[in-house]
Coordinates of C-alpha atoms in Angstrom, one line a residue:
X1 CA -113.6 -129.7 -18.8
X2 CA -113.2 -126.1 -20.1
X3 CA -115.7 -123.3 -19.7
X4 CA -117.6 -122.4 -22.8
X5 CA -116.7 -118.8 -24.1
X6 CA -118.9 -116.3 -23.0
X7 CA -121.1 -114.4 -25.7
X8 CA -119.8 -111.1 -26.8
X9 CA -122.3 -108.7 -28.1
X10 CA -122.1 -107.1 -31.5
X11 CA -121.7 -103.7 -30.0
X12 CA -118.7 -104.8 -27.8
X13 CA -117.0 -106.3 -30.9
X14 CA -117.6 -103.2 -32.8
X15 CA -116.2 -101.0 -30.1
X16 CA -113.1 -103.3 -29.8
X17 CA -112.6 -103.2 -33.7
X18 CA -112.9 -99.4 -33.9
X19 CA -110.4 -99.1 -30.9
X20 CA -107.9 -101.5 -32.7
X21 CA -108.0 -100.0 -36.1
X22 CA -108.0 -96.1 -36.2
X23 CA -108.5 -95.9 -40.0
X24 CA -111.5 -98.1 -39.7
X25 CA -112.9 -95.7 -37.0
X26 CA -112.4 -92.7 -39.2
X27 CA -114.1 -94.3 -42.2
X28 CA -116.9 -95.5 -40.0
X29 CA -117.5 -92.1 -38.8
X30 CA -117.3 -90.6 -42.2
X31 CA -120.1 -92.9 -43.5
X32 CA -122.1 -92.4 -40.4
X33 CA -121.8 -88.6 -40.6
X34 CA -123.4 -88.6 -43.9
X35 CA -126.6 -89.8 -42.3
X36 CA -126.8 -86.7 -40.2
X37 CA -128.2 -84.9 -43.3
X38 CA -131.2 -87.1 -43.3
X39 CA -133.6 -86.6 -40.4
X40 CA -135.0 -90.0 -40.9
X41 CA -131.5 -91.5 -40.5
X42 CA -129.9 -89.1 -38.1
X43 CA -130.0 -91.6 -35.2
X44 CA -127.5 -93.8 -37.0
X45 CA -124.8 -91.0 -37.1
X46 CA -125.3 -90.0 -33.6
X47 CA -125.1 -93.6 -32.4
X48 CA -122.0 -94.0 -34.4
X49 CA -120.2 -91.1 -32.9
X50 CA -121.3 -92.5 -29.5
X51 CA -119.8 -96.0 -30.4
X52 CA -116.4 -94.2 -31.5
X53 CA -116.5 -92.2 -28.1
X54 CA -116.8 -95.5 -26.3
X55 CA -114.0 -97.0 -28.2
X56 CA -111.7 -94.0 -27.6
X57 CA -111.8 -93.6 -23.8
X58 CA -115.5 -94.2 -22.9
X59 CA -118.2 -91.9 -22.6
X60 CA -117.4 -90.4 -19.1
X61 CA -113.7 -89.7 -20.2
X62 CA -114.8 -88.1 -23.6
X63 CA -117.4 -86.0 -21.9
X64 CA -114.8 -84.7 -19.4
X65 CA -112.4 -84.1 -22.1
X66 CA -115.1 -82.3 -24.2
X67 CA -116.0 -80.2 -21.2
X68 CA -119.6 -81.4 -20.9
X69 CA -121.3 -83.6 -18.5
X70 CA -121.6 -87.3 -19.1
X71 CA -125.5 -87.1 -18.9
X72 CA -125.3 -84.3 -21.5
X73 CA -123.2 -86.5 -23.8
X74 CA -125.5 -89.4 -23.4
X75 CA -128.5 -87.2 -24.4
X76 CA -126.7 -85.5 -27.3
X77 CA -125.6 -88.9 -28.8
X78 CA -128.8 -90.8 -28.3
X79 CA -131.1 -91.7 -31.1
X80 CA -133.2 -88.5 -30.5
X81 CA -130.2 -86.3 -29.6
X82 CA -129.7 -83.0 -31.3
X83 CA -126.1 -81.9 -30.4
X84 CA -124.9 -78.4 -30.9
X85 CA -122.0 -77.7 -33.1
X86 CA -119.9 -76.9 -30.1
X87 CA -120.7 -80.4 -28.6
X88 CA -120.1 -82.2 -32.0
X89 CA -116.6 -80.5 -32.4
X90 CA -115.7 -81.0 -28.8
X91 CA -116.5 -84.7 -29.0
X92 CA -114.6 -85.2 -32.2
X93 CA -111.7 -83.5 -30.7
X94 CA -111.7 -85.6 -27.6
X95 CA -111.5 -88.7 -29.8
X96 CA -108.7 -87.2 -31.8
X97 CA -110.7 -86.4 -35.0
X98 CA -112.1 -83.2 -36.5
X99 CA -114.9 -82.2 -38.8
X100 CA -114.1 -81.6 -42.4
X101 CA -116.1 -80.6 -45.6
X102 CA -116.2 -82.5 -48.9
X103 CA -118.1 -81.6 -52.1
X104 CA -121.4 -83.3 -52.5
X105 CA -121.1 -85.4 -55.4
X106 CA -124.9 -85.8 -55.8
X107 CA -125.3 -82.1 -56.6
X108 CA -124.5 -81.0 -60.2
X109 CA -121.7 -78.5 -60.5

């Protein structure tokens, strides 16, 4: 008799998918970063960046690479976090990404 497969959480599957598909991780973060503009939805963007950090080395390794403590990274990327621009840029760099700017298509030219 074989053992039943252990349940895998949605979060663990999401981390594995993002780790396996770099393009998906980039698009995932692009979409999530748009939520940072909205204070009512900011937590989603921060948690998405945290998930990508987990996928690309884990929070402890990303924190070390970014030059911040693991505890500071956990706080910054928590639902109520408020990372500095320096922290945001360092985390993105640590996961092999960078911040870019695009025109807002919702604003008339």
